[in-house]
PDB file of C-alpha atoms in Angstrom:
ATOM      1  CA  MET A 875       7.246  20.852   8.185  1.00 72.00           C
ATOM      2  CA  THR A 876      10.137  23.158   7.317  1.00 78.00           C
ATOM      3  CA  LYS A 877      12.280  22.883   4.219  1.00 81.00           C
ATOM      4  CA  GLU A 878      15.273  22.169   6.469  1.00 84.00           C
ATOM      5  CA  THR A 879      13.458  19.220   8.103  1.00 87.00           C
ATOM      6  CA  PHE A 880      12.524  17.783   4.727  1.00 87.00           C
ATOM      7  CA  GLU A 881      16.034  18.123   3.331  1.00 86.00           C
ATOM      8  CA  ALA A 882      17.552  16.535   6.431  1.00 89.00           C
ATOM      9  CA  TYR A 883      15.392  13.429   6.116  1.00 90.00           C
ATOM     10  CA  GLN A 884      15.967  13.241   2.359  1.00 87.00           C
ATOM     11  CA  THR A 885      19.574  12.314   3.106  1.00 89.00           C
ATOM     12  CA  ASP A 886      18.480   9.363   5.253  1.00 91.00           C
ATOM     13  CA  GLU A 887      18.765   6.147   3.231  1.00 93.00           C
ATOM     14  CA  VAL A 888      15.848   4.381   4.935  1.00 94.00           C
ATOM     15  CA  PHE A 889      13.523   7.368   4.554  1.00 94.00           C
ATOM     16  CA  SER A 890      14.640   7.808   0.953  1.00 93.00           C
ATOM     17  CA  ALA A 891      13.887   4.156   0.194  1.00 94.00           C
ATOM     18  CA  TRP A 892      10.417   4.519   1.732  1.00 95.00           C
ATOM     19  CA  CYS A 893       9.692   7.533  -0.494  1.00 94.00           C
ATOM     20  CA  LYS A 894      10.780   5.571  -3.563  1.00 93.00           C
ATOM     21  CA  SER A 895       8.479   2.705  -2.577  1.00 94.00           C
ATOM     22  CA  LEU A 896       5.491   5.064  -2.771  1.00 95.00           C
ATOM     23  CA  GLY A 897       5.829   5.836  -6.446  1.00 91.00           C
ATOM     24  CA  GLN A 898       8.224   7.294  -8.958  1.00 80.00           C
ATOM     25  CA  GLY A 899      11.540   8.265  -7.431  1.00 84.00           C
ATOM     26  CA  GLN A 900      12.225  10.736  -4.660  1.00 87.00           C
ATOM     27  CA  ALA A 901       9.925  13.321  -3.139  1.00 92.00           C
ATOM     28  CA  ILE A 902       9.931  16.663  -4.925  1.00 94.00           C
ATOM     29  CA  VAL A 903       8.999  20.151  -3.809  1.00 94.00           C
ATOM     30  CA  VAL A 904       5.807  21.414  -5.475  1.00 96.00           C
ATOM     31  CA  PRO A 905       4.682  25.039  -5.089  1.00 96.00           C
ATOM     32  CA  ALA A 906       1.335  25.297  -3.294  1.00 96.00           C
ATOM     33  CA  LYS A 907      -1.129  28.078  -4.071  1.00 95.00           C
ATOM     34  CA  ALA A 908      -4.793  27.411  -3.359  1.00 95.00           C
ATOM     35  CA  GLU A 909      -7.309  28.346  -6.018  1.00 94.00           C
ATOM     36  CA  ALA A 910     -10.108  30.594  -4.797  1.00 92.00           C
ATOM     37  CA  ASP A 911     -12.820  28.033  -5.557  1.00 92.00           C
ATOM     38  CA  ALA A 912     -10.855  24.976  -4.369  1.00 95.00           C
ATOM     39  CA  GLU A 913     -12.300  23.023  -1.437  1.00 94.00           C
ATOM     40  CA  PRO A 914     -10.056  21.758   1.391  1.00 92.00           C
ATOM     41  CA  GLY A 915      -9.689  17.987   1.341  1.00 90.00           C
ATOM     42  CA  GLU A 916     -11.085  17.655  -2.197  1.00 93.00           C
ATOM     43  CA  CYS A 917      -7.874  17.614  -4.224  1.00 96.00           C
ATOM     44  CA  PHE A 918      -9.122  15.183  -6.873  1.00 96.00           C
ATOM     45  CA  VAL A 919     -12.233  17.205  -7.676  1.00 95.00           C
ATOM     46  CA  ASN A 920     -10.325  20.501  -7.459  1.00 97.00           C
ATOM     47  CA  VAL A 921      -7.674  19.455  -9.967  1.00 97.00           C
ATOM     48  CA  CYS A 922     -10.183  17.797 -12.301  1.00 96.00           C
ATOM     49  CA  ASP A 923     -12.241  21.013 -12.437  1.00 96.00           C
ATOM     50  CA  HIS A 924      -9.089  23.087 -12.922  1.00 97.00           C
ATOM     51  CA  VAL A 925      -7.991  20.940 -15.859  1.00 97.00           C
ATOM     52  CA  ALA A 926     -11.409  21.409 -17.463  1.00 96.00           C
ATOM     53  CA  LYS A 927     -11.049  25.200 -17.195  1.00 95.00           C
ATOM     54  CA  HIS A 928      -7.345  25.719 -17.885  1.00 96.00           C
ATOM     55  CA  GLY A 929      -6.055  22.583 -19.581  1.00 97.00           C
ATOM     56  CA  GLY A 930      -3.108  20.604 -18.359  1.00 98.00           C
ATOM     57  CA  LEU A 931      -3.197  17.278 -16.521  1.00 97.00           C
ATOM     58  CA  ILE A 932      -4.018  15.795 -13.139  1.00 98.00           C
ATOM     59  CA  VAL A 933      -0.979  14.194 -11.496  1.00 98.00           C
ATOM     60  CA  TYR A 934      -1.481  11.614  -8.766  1.00 97.00           C
ATOM     61  CA  GLY A 935       0.910  10.853  -5.961  1.00 97.00           C
ATOM     62  CA  TRP A 936       1.544  11.139  -2.240  1.00 97.00           C
ATOM     63  CA  ASP A 937       1.646  14.260  -0.097  1.00 96.00           C
ATOM     64  CA  LEU A 938       4.287  13.856   2.615  1.00 95.00           C
ATOM     65  CA  VAL A 939       4.112  15.176   6.160  1.00 93.00           C
ATOM     66  CA  ILE A 940       6.917  14.528   8.649  1.00 93.00           C
ATOM     67  CA  HIS A 941       6.221  14.486  12.387  1.00 92.00           C
ATOM     68  CA  PRO A 942       9.787  14.608  13.733  1.00 92.00           C
ATOM     69  CA  PRO A 943      11.239  12.701  15.401  1.00 93.00           C
ATOM     70  CA  MET A 944       8.358  10.212  15.450  1.00 96.00           C
ATOM     71  CA  TYR A 945       6.990   9.243  12.036  1.00 96.00           C
ATOM     72  CA  ALA A 946       6.264  10.326   8.469  1.00 96.00           C
ATOM     73  CA  GLU A 947       2.868  10.110   6.815  1.00 95.00           C
ATOM     74  CA  ALA A 948       1.940  10.013   3.133  1.00 96.00           C
ATOM     75  CA  GLU A 949      -1.596  10.818   1.946  1.00 95.00           C
ATOM     76  CA  PHE A 950      -2.792  10.026  -1.578  1.00 96.00           C
ATOM     77  CA  HIS A 951      -3.119  13.367  -3.329  1.00 97.00           C
ATOM     78  CA  ALA A 952      -3.388  15.139  -6.665  1.00 97.00           C
ATOM     79  CA  VAL A 953      -1.684  18.231  -8.078  1.00 98.00           C
ATOM     80  CA  TRP A 954      -2.057  20.110 -11.354  1.00 98.00           C
ATOM     81  CA  ARG A 955       0.427  19.981 -14.223  1.00 98.00           C
ATOM     82  CA  SER A 956       0.045  23.110 -16.324  1.00 97.00           C
ATOM     83  CA  PRO A 957       0.156  23.037 -20.143  1.00 97.00           C
ATOM     84  CA  ALA A 958       3.710  24.347 -19.775  1.00 97.00           C
ATOM     85  CA  GLY A 959       4.633  21.337 -17.636  1.00 97.00           C
ATOM     86  CA  ASP A 960       4.858  23.026 -14.233  1.00 97.00           C
ATOM     87  CA  LEU A 961       3.397  21.356 -11.141  1.00 98.00           C
ATOM     88  CA  LEU A 962       1.186  23.262  -8.702  1.00 98.00           C
ATOM     89  CA  ASP A 963      -0.770  22.136  -5.649  1.00 98.00           C
ATOM     90  CA  ILE A 964      -4.026  24.107  -5.928  1.00 97.00           C
ATOM     91  CA  THR A 965      -5.859  22.588  -2.932  1.00 97.00           C
ATOM     92  CA  PRO A 966      -5.873  24.541   0.368  1.00 95.00           C
ATOM     93  CA  ARG A 967      -3.478  23.020   2.883  1.00 91.00           C
ATOM     94  CA  ASN A 968      -4.278  22.621   6.562  1.00 83.00           C
ATOM     95  CA  ASP A 969      -0.715  23.587   7.478  1.00 81.00           C
ATOM     96  CA  ARG A 970      -0.860  26.677   5.211  1.00 78.00           C
ATOM     97  CA  GLN A 971       2.574  25.925   3.761  1.00 86.00           C
ATOM     98  CA  ASP A 972       3.465  27.445   0.407  1.00 92.00           C
ATOM     99  CA  VAL A 973       4.977  24.167  -0.818  1.00 94.00           C
ATOM    100  CA  SER A 974       4.022  20.492  -0.852  1.00 95.00           C
ATOM    101  CA  TYR A 975       6.419  17.569  -0.606  1.00 95.00           C
ATOM    102  CA  PHE A 976       5.152  15.174  -3.213  1.00 96.00           C
ATOM    103  CA  VAL A 977       5.993  11.735  -4.593  1.00 96.00           C
ATOM    104  CA  ILE A 978       4.515  11.100  -8.063  1.00 97.00           C
ATOM    105  CA  ASP A 979       2.732   7.751  -8.357  1.00 96.00           C
ATOM    106  CA  PRO A 980       1.928   6.953 -12.009  1.00 93.00           C
ATOM    107  CA  ALA A 981       0.606   3.497 -11.096  1.00 93.00           C
ATOM    108  CA  ARG A 982      -2.383   4.691  -9.061  1.00 92.00           C
ATOM    109  CA  GLN A 983      -5.403   6.827  -9.930  1.00 93.00           C
ATOM    110  CA  PHE A 984      -8.503   8.007  -8.129  1.00 92.00           C
ATOM    111  CA  ASP A 985     -11.681   6.252  -9.261  1.00 90.00           C
ATOM    112  CA  PHE A 986     -14.325   8.983  -9.419  1.00 89.00           C
ATOM    113  CA  ALA A 987     -17.074   6.477 -10.270  1.00 87.00           C
ATOM    114  CA  ASN A 988     -16.284   4.078  -7.440  1.00 81.00           C
ATOM    115  CA  PRO A 989     -14.218   5.911  -4.830  1.00 78.00           C
ATOM    116  CA  GLY A 990     -12.712   3.798  -2.103  1.00 75.00           C
ATOM    117  CA  ARG A 991     -10.599   4.544   0.930  1.00 76.00           C
ATOM    118  CA  ILE A 992      -6.903   4.724   0.099  1.00 86.00           C
ATOM    119  CA  PRO A 993      -5.065   4.317   3.418  1.00 88.00           C
ATOM    120  CA  ASN A 994      -2.369   6.750   4.409  1.00 92.00           C
ATOM    121  CA  GLN A 995       1.113   5.246   4.333  1.00 95.00           C
ATOM    122  CA  LEU A 996       3.161   5.485   7.536  1.00 96.00           C
ATOM    123  CA  HIS A 997       6.895   5.250   8.192  1.00 97.00           C
ATOM    124  CA  ALA A 998       8.561   5.190  11.605  1.00 97.00           C
ATOM    125  CA  LEU A 999      11.501   7.556  11.980  1.00 96.00           C
ATOM    126  CA  THR A1000      12.698   5.837  15.154  1.00 96.00           C
ATOM    127  CA  ASP A1001      12.801   2.408  16.774  1.00 96.00           C
ATOM    128  CA  ASP A1002      10.966   3.750  19.822  1.00 97.00           C
ATOM    129  CA  GLU A1003       8.257   1.283  20.873  1.00 97.00           C
ATOM    130  CA  THR A1004       5.634   3.998  21.501  1.00 96.00           C
ATOM    131  CA  VAL A1005       5.882   5.102  17.870  1.00 97.00           C
ATOM    132  CA  HIS A1006       5.533   1.571  16.526  1.00 97.00           C
ATOM    133  CA  ARG A1007       2.597   0.960  18.858  1.00 96.00           C
ATOM    134  CA  TYR A1008       0.873   4.082  17.498  1.00 95.00           C
ATOM    135  CA  LEU A1009       1.490   3.168  13.855  1.00 96.00           C
ATOM    136  CA  ASP A1010       0.215  -0.362  14.421  1.00 96.00           C
ATOM    137  CA  ALA A1011      -2.892   1.047  16.114  1.00 94.00           C
ATOM    138  CA  PHE A1012      -3.425   3.515  13.269  1.00 92.00           C
ATOM    139  CA  ARG A1013      -3.374   0.702  10.704  1.00 91.00           C
ATOM    140  CA  ALA A1014      -5.630  -1.503  12.839  1.00 89.00           C
ATOM    141  CA  TYR A1015      -8.170   1.306  13.122  1.00 86.00           C
ATOM    142  CA  GLY A1016      -8.159   1.699   9.347  1.00 83.00           C
ATOM    143  CA  ASP A1017      -8.683  -2.048   8.932  1.00 82.00           C
ATOM    144  CA  ALA A1018     -11.607  -1.953  11.362  1.00 78.00           C
ATOM    145  CA  GLN A1019     -13.207   0.842   9.360  1.00 73.00           C
ATOM    146  CA  GLY A1020     -12.947  -1.085   6.099  1.00 66.00           C
ATOM    147  CA  ASP A1021     -13.403   0.477   2.679  1.00 55.00           C
ATOM    148  CA  ALA A1022     -16.442   2.651   3.439  1.00 50.00           C
ATOM    149  CA  VAL A1023     -16.193   6.301   2.371  1.00 48.00           C
ATOM    150  CA  GLY A1024     -18.345   9.407   2.320  1.00 46.00           C
ATOM    151  CA  GLU A1025     -21.437   9.327   4.522  1.00 43.00           C
ATOM    152  CA  VAL A1026     -20.403   5.960   5.855  1.00 47.00           C
ATOM    153  CA  VAL A1027     -22.075   3.710   8.369  1.00 49.00           C
ATOM    154  CA  LEU A1028     -19.626   2.378  10.923  1.00 55.00           C
ATOM    155  CA  ASP A1029     -20.043  -0.598  13.221  1.00 59.00           C
ATOM    156  CA  MET A1030     -18.966   1.237  16.349  1.00 62.00           C
ATOM    157  CA  GLU A1031     -18.944  -1.854  18.563  1.00 66.00           C
ATOM    158  CA  ARG A1032     -16.437  -3.440  16.190  1.00 69.00           C
ATOM    159  CA  MET A1033     -14.376  -0.268  16.054  1.00 76.00           C
ATOM    160  CA  LYS A1034     -14.310   0.627  19.750  1.00 81.00           C
ATOM    161  CA  PRO A1035     -11.327  -1.572  20.707  1.00 86.00           C
ATOM    162  CA  ALA A1036      -9.262  -0.198  17.808  1.00 86.00           C
ATOM    163  CA  MET A1037     -10.334   3.367  18.628  1.00 85.00           C
ATOM    164  CA  LEU A1038      -9.395   2.917  22.287  1.00 87.00           C
ATOM    165  CA  GLU A1039      -5.953   1.533  21.470  1.00 90.00           C
ATOM    166  CA  LEU A1040      -5.274   4.268  18.909  1.00 90.00           C
ATOM    167  CA  GLY A1041      -6.164   7.011  21.369  1.00 89.00           C
ATOM    168  CA  LYS A1042      -4.052   5.563  24.167  1.00 90.00           C
ATOM    169  CA  ALA A1043      -1.114   4.903  21.846  1.00 93.00           C
ATOM    170  CA  GLY A1044      -1.193   8.482  20.547  1.00 91.00           C
ATOM    171  CA  ILE A1045      -1.183   9.971  24.036  1.00 91.00           C
ATOM    172  CA  ALA A1046       1.674   7.680  25.115  1.00 93.00           C
ATOM    173  CA  MET A1047       3.744   8.555  22.052  1.00 94.00           C
ATOM    174  CA  ARG A1048       3.301  12.319  22.434  1.00 92.00           C
ATOM    175  CA  LYS A1049       4.145  12.109  26.137  1.00 91.00           C
ATOM    176  CA  ARG A1050       7.284  10.110  25.348  1.00 94.00           C
ATOM    177  CA  PHE A1051       8.540  12.848  23.011  1.00 94.00           C
ATOM    178  CA  ASN A1052       7.295  15.805  25.086  1.00 90.00           C
ATOM    179  CA  GLN A1053       4.804  16.774  22.408  1.00 88.00           C
ATOM    180  CA  GLU A1054       1.618  16.584  24.461  1.00 80.00           C
ATOM    181  CA  ASN A1055      -1.482  17.971  22.803  1.00 77.00           C
ATOM    182  CA  PRO A1056      -3.497  20.471  24.906  1.00 75.00           C
ATOM    183  CA  LEU A1057      -6.489  18.211  24.272  1.00 73.00           C
ATOM    184  CA  ASP A1058      -4.774  15.051  25.563  1.00 74.00           C
ATOM    185  CA  ALA A1059      -6.306  15.398  29.038  1.00 77.00           C
ATOM    186  CA  LEU A1060      -9.783  15.616  27.532  1.00 72.00           C
ATOM    187  CA  SER A1061      -8.994  12.744  25.183  1.00 77.00           C
ATOM    188  CA  ALA A1062      -7.846  10.597  28.106  1.00 79.00           C
ATOM    189  CA  ALA A1063     -11.128  11.220  29.915  1.00 78.00           C
ATOM    190  CA  LYS A1064     -13.104  10.293  26.809  1.00 77.00           C
ATOM    191  CA  LEU A1065     -11.047   7.128  26.416  1.00 77.00           C
ATOM    192  CA  ASP A1066     -11.834   6.161  30.006  1.00 78.00           C
ATOM    193  CA  GLU A1067     -15.535   6.619  29.213  1.00 77.00           C
ATOM    194  CA  LEU A1068     -15.126   4.456  26.121  1.00 70.00           C
ATOM    195  CA  ALA A1069     -13.344   1.731  28.088  1.00 75.00           C
ATOM    196  CA  ALA A1070     -16.149   1.729  30.668  1.00 76.00           C
ATOM    197  CA  GLU A1071     -18.778   1.612  27.940  1.00 69.00           C
ATOM    198  CA  MET A1072     -17.082  -1.410  26.379  1.00 68.00           C
ATOM    199  CA  MET A1073     -17.608  -3.270  29.643  1.00 65.00           C
ATOM    200  CA  VAL A1074     -21.384  -2.722  29.530  1.00 57.00           C
ATOM    201  CA  ASP A1075     -23.499  -5.688  28.463  1.00 46.00           C
ATOM    202  CA  ASP A1076     -23.850  -5.826  24.662  1.00 47.00           C
ATOM    203  CA  THR A1077     -27.634  -5.611  24.834  1.00 43.00           C
ATOM    204  CA  ALA A1078     -27.415  -2.262  26.569  1.00 43.00           C
ATOM    205  CA  VAL A1079     -25.358  -0.707  23.798  1.00 42.00           C
ATOM    206  CA  GLU A1080     -27.031  -2.377  20.827  1.00 41.00           C
ATOM    207  CA  GLN A1081     -29.066   0.738  20.062  1.00 41.00           C
ATOM    208  CA  ARG A1082     -25.823   2.691  19.697  1.00 42.00           C
ATOM    209  CA  ARG A1083     -24.200   0.009  17.578  1.00 41.00           C
ATOM    210  CA  VAL A1084     -24.331   1.911  14.291  1.00 42.00           C
ATOM    211  CA  SER A1085     -23.208   5.480  13.835  1.00 48.00           C
ATOM    212  CA  LYS A1086     -22.955   7.662  10.756  1.00 51.00           C
ATOM    213  CA  VAL A1087     -19.813   9.715  10.221  1.00 58.00           C
ATOM    214  CA  GLY A1088     -19.947  12.503   7.654  1.00 63.00           C
ATOM    215  CA  ARG A1089     -16.916  13.481   5.600  1.00 65.00           C
ATOM    216  CA  ASN A1090     -16.707  16.909   7.266  1.00 66.00           C
ATOM    217  CA  GLU A1091     -17.162  15.616  10.817  1.00 65.00           C
ATOM    218  CA  PRO A1092     -14.242  14.898  13.170  1.00 61.00           C
ATOM    219  CA  CYS A1093     -12.664  11.500  12.587  1.00 63.00           C
ATOM    220  CA  PRO A1094     -13.625   9.038  15.329  1.00 56.00           C
ATOM    221  CA  CYS A1095      -9.972   8.074  15.765  1.00 57.00           C
ATOM    222  CA  GLY A1096      -9.343  11.277  17.724  1.00 54.00           C
ATOM    223  CA  SER A1097      -6.663  12.684  15.405  1.00 59.00           C
ATOM    224  CA  GLY A1098      -8.336  16.094  15.334  1.00 55.00           C
ATOM    225  CA  LYS A1099      -8.659  15.968  11.559  1.00 62.00           C
ATOM    226  CA  LYS A1100     -11.877  15.896   9.553  1.00 64.00           C
ATOM    227  CA  HIS A1101     -13.012  12.378   8.661  1.00 62.00           C
ATOM    228  CA  LYS A1102     -12.377  12.984   4.942  1.00 64.00           C
ATOM    229  CA  LYS A1103      -8.765  14.012   5.694  1.00 65.00           C
ATOM    230  CA  CYS A1104      -8.082  11.010   7.916  1.00 69.00           C
ATOM    231  CA  HIS A1105      -9.695   7.563   7.914  1.00 59.00           C
ATOM    232  CA  GLY A1106     -12.373   8.651   5.451  1.00 63.00           C
ATOM    233  CA  ALA A1107      -9.755   9.604   2.853  1.00 58.00           C
TER     234      ALA A1107
END
């Protein structure tokens, strides 16, 4: 996401109101510079360790990513506040940007003792039905997964319908906005296999009913992200 894209959406009243609903005020620009020993996708641990070594505070909030012109996504995140009061995102970013777009949320913290899945927040940037279908499917998939995190055990038979709808909705949305993923053809074939498998008698698939998904494995939803950066967050 470019600075120009972010600034353009900041002037939109509906988008601005959504940002405010996430936490404390508007989104701010936070410099991003990954620490050498920081692990991707482990912002809470990274910042906690950094505070122990260098002082300062951990600041919780939401990391914003805009997928124009379709939707915006906010992921619960943590950045470091230095003893001097400056904010810095020290966790490596997948998009390799040198800034993060961040909404501070003083009302929410990460529970290190009892971590639970904190769902990403989604906001449609258009009234297009393919976008709303995808966002609804994304939320339904998260609901089907439940609150399990880490090396979780998923009831795949329960999740298959949600996974199928999410995959189809994503392909339809990207096609609508001419943003097809090179992997969409492969994804479509896999979805056809999944649909056929769902028609098999339950007794034939019972042995495949439970599947473990590690935090560093691809998310079953087909987003292309690691599980810990998507529905395992």
